[in-house]
Short mmCIF file of C-alpha atoms in Angstrom, two decimals:
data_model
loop_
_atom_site.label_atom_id
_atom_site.label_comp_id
_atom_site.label_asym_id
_atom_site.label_seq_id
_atom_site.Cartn_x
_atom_site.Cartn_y
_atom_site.Cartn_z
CA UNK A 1 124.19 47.60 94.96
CA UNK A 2 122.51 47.82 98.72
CA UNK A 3 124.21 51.27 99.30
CA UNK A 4 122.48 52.45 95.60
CA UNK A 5 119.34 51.75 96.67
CA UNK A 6 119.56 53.08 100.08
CA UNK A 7 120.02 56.07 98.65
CA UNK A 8 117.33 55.73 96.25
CA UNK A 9 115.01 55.13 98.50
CA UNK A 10 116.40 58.93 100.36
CA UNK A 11 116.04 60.66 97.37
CA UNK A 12 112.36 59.55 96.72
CA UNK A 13 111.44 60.04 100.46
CA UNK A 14 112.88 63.63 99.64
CA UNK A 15 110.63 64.12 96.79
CA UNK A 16 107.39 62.97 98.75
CA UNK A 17 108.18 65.71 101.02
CA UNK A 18 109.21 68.78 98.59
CA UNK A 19 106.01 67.56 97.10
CA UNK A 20 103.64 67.62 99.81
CA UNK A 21 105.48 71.80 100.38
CA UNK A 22 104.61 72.28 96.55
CA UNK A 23 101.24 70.91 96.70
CA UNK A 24 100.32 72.95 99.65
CA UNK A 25 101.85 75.88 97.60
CA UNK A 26 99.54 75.63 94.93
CA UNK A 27 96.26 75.98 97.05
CA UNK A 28 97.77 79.27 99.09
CA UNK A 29 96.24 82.43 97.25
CA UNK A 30 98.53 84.74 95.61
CA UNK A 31 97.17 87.83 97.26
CA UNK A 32 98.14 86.68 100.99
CA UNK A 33 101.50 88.83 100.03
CA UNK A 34 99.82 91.97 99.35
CA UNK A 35 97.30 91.41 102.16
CA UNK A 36 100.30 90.79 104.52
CA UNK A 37 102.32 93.52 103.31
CA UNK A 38 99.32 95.96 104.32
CA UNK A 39 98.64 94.75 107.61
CA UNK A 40 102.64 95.19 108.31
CA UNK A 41 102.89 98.65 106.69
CA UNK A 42 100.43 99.71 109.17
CA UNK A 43 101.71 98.77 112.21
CA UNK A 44 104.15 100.64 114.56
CA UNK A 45 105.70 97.21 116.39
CA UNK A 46 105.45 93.88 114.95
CA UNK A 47 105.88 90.85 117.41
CA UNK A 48 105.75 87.55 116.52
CA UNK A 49 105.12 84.15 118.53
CA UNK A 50 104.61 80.65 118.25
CA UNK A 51 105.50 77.98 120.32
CA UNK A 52 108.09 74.88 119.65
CA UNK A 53 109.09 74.89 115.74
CA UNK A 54 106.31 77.22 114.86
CA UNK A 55 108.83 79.59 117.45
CA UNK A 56 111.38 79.18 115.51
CA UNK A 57 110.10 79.83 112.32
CA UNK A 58 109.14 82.81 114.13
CA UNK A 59 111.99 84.08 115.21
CA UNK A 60 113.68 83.94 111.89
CA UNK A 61 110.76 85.86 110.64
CA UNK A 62 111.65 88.15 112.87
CA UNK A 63 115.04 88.78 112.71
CA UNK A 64 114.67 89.07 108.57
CA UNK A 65 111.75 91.88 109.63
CA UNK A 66 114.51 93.69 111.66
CA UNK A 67 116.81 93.68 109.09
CA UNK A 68 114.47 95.24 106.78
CA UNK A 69 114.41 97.84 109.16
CA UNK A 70 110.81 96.97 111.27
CA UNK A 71 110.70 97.55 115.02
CA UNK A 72 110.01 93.86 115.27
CA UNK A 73 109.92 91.25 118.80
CA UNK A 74 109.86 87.94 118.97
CA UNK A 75 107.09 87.86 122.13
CA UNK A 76 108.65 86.48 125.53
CA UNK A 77 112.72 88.08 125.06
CA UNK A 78 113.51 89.94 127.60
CA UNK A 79 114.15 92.97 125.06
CA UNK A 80 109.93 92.71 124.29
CA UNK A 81 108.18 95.88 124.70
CA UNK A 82 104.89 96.70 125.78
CA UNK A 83 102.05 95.59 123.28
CA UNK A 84 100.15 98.39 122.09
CA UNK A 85 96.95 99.43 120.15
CA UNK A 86 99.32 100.56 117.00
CA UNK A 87 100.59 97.11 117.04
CA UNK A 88 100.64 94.03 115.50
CA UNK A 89 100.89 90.44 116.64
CA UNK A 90 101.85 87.51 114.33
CA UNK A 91 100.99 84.34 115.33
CA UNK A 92 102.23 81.04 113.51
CA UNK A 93 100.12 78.12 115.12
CA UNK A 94 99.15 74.95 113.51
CA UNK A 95 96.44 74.09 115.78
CA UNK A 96 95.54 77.40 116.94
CA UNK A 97 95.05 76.11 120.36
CA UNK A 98 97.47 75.87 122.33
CA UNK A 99 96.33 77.38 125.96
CA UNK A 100 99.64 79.99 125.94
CA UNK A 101 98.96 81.29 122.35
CA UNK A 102 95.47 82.17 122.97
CA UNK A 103 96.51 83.75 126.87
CA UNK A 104 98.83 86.09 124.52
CA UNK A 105 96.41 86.75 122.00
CA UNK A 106 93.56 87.61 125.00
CA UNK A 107 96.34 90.01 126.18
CA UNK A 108 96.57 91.57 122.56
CA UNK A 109 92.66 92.14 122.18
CA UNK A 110 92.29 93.44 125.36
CA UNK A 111 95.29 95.97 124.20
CA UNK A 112 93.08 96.57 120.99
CA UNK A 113 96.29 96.49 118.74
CA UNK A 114 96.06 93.73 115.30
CA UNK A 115 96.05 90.08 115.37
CA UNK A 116 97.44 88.27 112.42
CA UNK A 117 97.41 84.12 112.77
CA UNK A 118 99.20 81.92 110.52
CA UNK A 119 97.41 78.53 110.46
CA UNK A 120 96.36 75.38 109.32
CA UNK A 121 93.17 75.83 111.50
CA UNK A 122 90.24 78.27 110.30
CA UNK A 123 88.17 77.00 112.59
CA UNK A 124 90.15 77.35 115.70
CA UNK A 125 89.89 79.42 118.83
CA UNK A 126 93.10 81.82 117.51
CA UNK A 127 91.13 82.09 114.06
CA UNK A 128 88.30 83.14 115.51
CA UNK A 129 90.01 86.24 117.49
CA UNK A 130 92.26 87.38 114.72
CA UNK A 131 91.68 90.09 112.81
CA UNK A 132 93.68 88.37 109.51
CA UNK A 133 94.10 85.17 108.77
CA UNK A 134 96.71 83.13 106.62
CA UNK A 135 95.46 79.51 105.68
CA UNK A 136 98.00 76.90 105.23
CA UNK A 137 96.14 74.12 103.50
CA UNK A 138 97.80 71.39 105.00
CA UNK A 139 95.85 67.94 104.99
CA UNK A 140 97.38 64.57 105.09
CA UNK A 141 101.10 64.08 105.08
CA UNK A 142 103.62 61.32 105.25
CA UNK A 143 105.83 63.55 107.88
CA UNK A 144 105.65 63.44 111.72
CA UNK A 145 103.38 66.49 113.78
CA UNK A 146 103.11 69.57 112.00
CA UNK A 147 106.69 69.31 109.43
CA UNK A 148 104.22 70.06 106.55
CA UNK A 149 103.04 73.05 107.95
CA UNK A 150 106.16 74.19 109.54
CA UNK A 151 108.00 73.67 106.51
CA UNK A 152 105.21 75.86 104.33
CA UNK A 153 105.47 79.07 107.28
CA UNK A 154 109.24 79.05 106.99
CA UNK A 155 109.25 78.94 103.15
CA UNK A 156 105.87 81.61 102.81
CA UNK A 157 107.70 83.95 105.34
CA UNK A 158 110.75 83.47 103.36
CA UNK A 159 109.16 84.35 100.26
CA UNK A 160 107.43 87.15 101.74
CA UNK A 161 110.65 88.78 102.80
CA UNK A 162 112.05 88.60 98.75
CA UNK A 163 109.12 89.72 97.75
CA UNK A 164 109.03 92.67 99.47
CA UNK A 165 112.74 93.23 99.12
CA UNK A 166 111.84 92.75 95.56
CA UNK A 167 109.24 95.43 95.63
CA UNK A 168 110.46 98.22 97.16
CA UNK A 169 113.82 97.61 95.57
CA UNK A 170 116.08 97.21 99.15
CA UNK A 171 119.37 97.47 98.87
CA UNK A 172 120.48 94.50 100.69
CA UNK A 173 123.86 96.27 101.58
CA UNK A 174 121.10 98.28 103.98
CA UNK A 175 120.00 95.15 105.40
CA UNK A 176 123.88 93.92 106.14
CA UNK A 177 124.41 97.23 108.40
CA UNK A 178 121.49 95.82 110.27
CA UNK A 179 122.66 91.96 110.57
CA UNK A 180 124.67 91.41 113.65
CA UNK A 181 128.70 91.59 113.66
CA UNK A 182 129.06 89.87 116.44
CA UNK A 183 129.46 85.96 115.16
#
């Protein structure tokens, strides 16, 4: 009986938070693919940074850009080229002011390539120096820090990658040769 509604009680704190993600969902305009799909197509080198589980969501961003065959970099390895006018940054930050983010951004504009933020933040310092701007709604949530909006990057960038797969009809046996070997 106690071990039922233990479980219970998992399952609906499960569907408070797929809820909150779908919720969030709804508000995001459908055109942010097609935007984002533009402002990638035009650039030579794509990096992409974010700090603590924004990173992360970066970096797997970025390895699913690789595989579709973009020069892509997740900023700070030490295989990072030099950032260039005929670039574009991606940056996935919540707040949009952390004090590192904006020292890379300040780096980017002063390069003249793209900046392209990810945020729940319009009005933040990064929004206001980006060229683009993706708005994740996010407003009150039962989860700790940003989980809402980390959870809503990971699944947009997700879907971003299918859909373009999906549009220009990519064989994913291409995108195997370019997943590593080596695990």
């Amino acid at each position: 009986m106690i071990e039922s509604f233990i479980i219970s009680v998992k399952i609906l704190k499960m569907e408070k938070v797929i809820n909150e993600v779908l919720n969030v969902f709804k508000k995001i305009k459908k055109e942010e693919f097609e935007e984002f799909e533009k402002v990638i197509l035009k650039s030579k080198k794509i990096f992409v940074f974010g700090t603590g589980r924004s990173g992360f969501i970066g970096r797997c961003f970025c390895m699913r850009l690789f595989h579709l065959g973009f020069d892509s970099y997740f900023v700070g390895e030490i295989i990072t080229p030099a950032f260039t006018e005929e670039d574009l940054i991606i940056f996935i930050s919540g707040t949009g002011e952390k004090s590192i983010v904006l020292q890379i951004a300040k780096i980017c504009r002063k390069e003249k390539g793209r900046i392209l933020t990810i945020t729940a933040n319009k009005k933040s310092k990064l929004s206001k120096i980006s060229d683009y701007l993706i708005y994740i709604p996010v407003e009150n949530s039962i989860q700790f820090g940003n989980s809402l909006f980390e959870q809503v990057c990971f699944l947009f960038l997700d879907s971003f990658i299918q859909f373009y797969i999906e549009k220009h009809r990519i064989n994913e046996d291409l995108m195997k040769k370019r997943h590593t070997n080596l695990e």
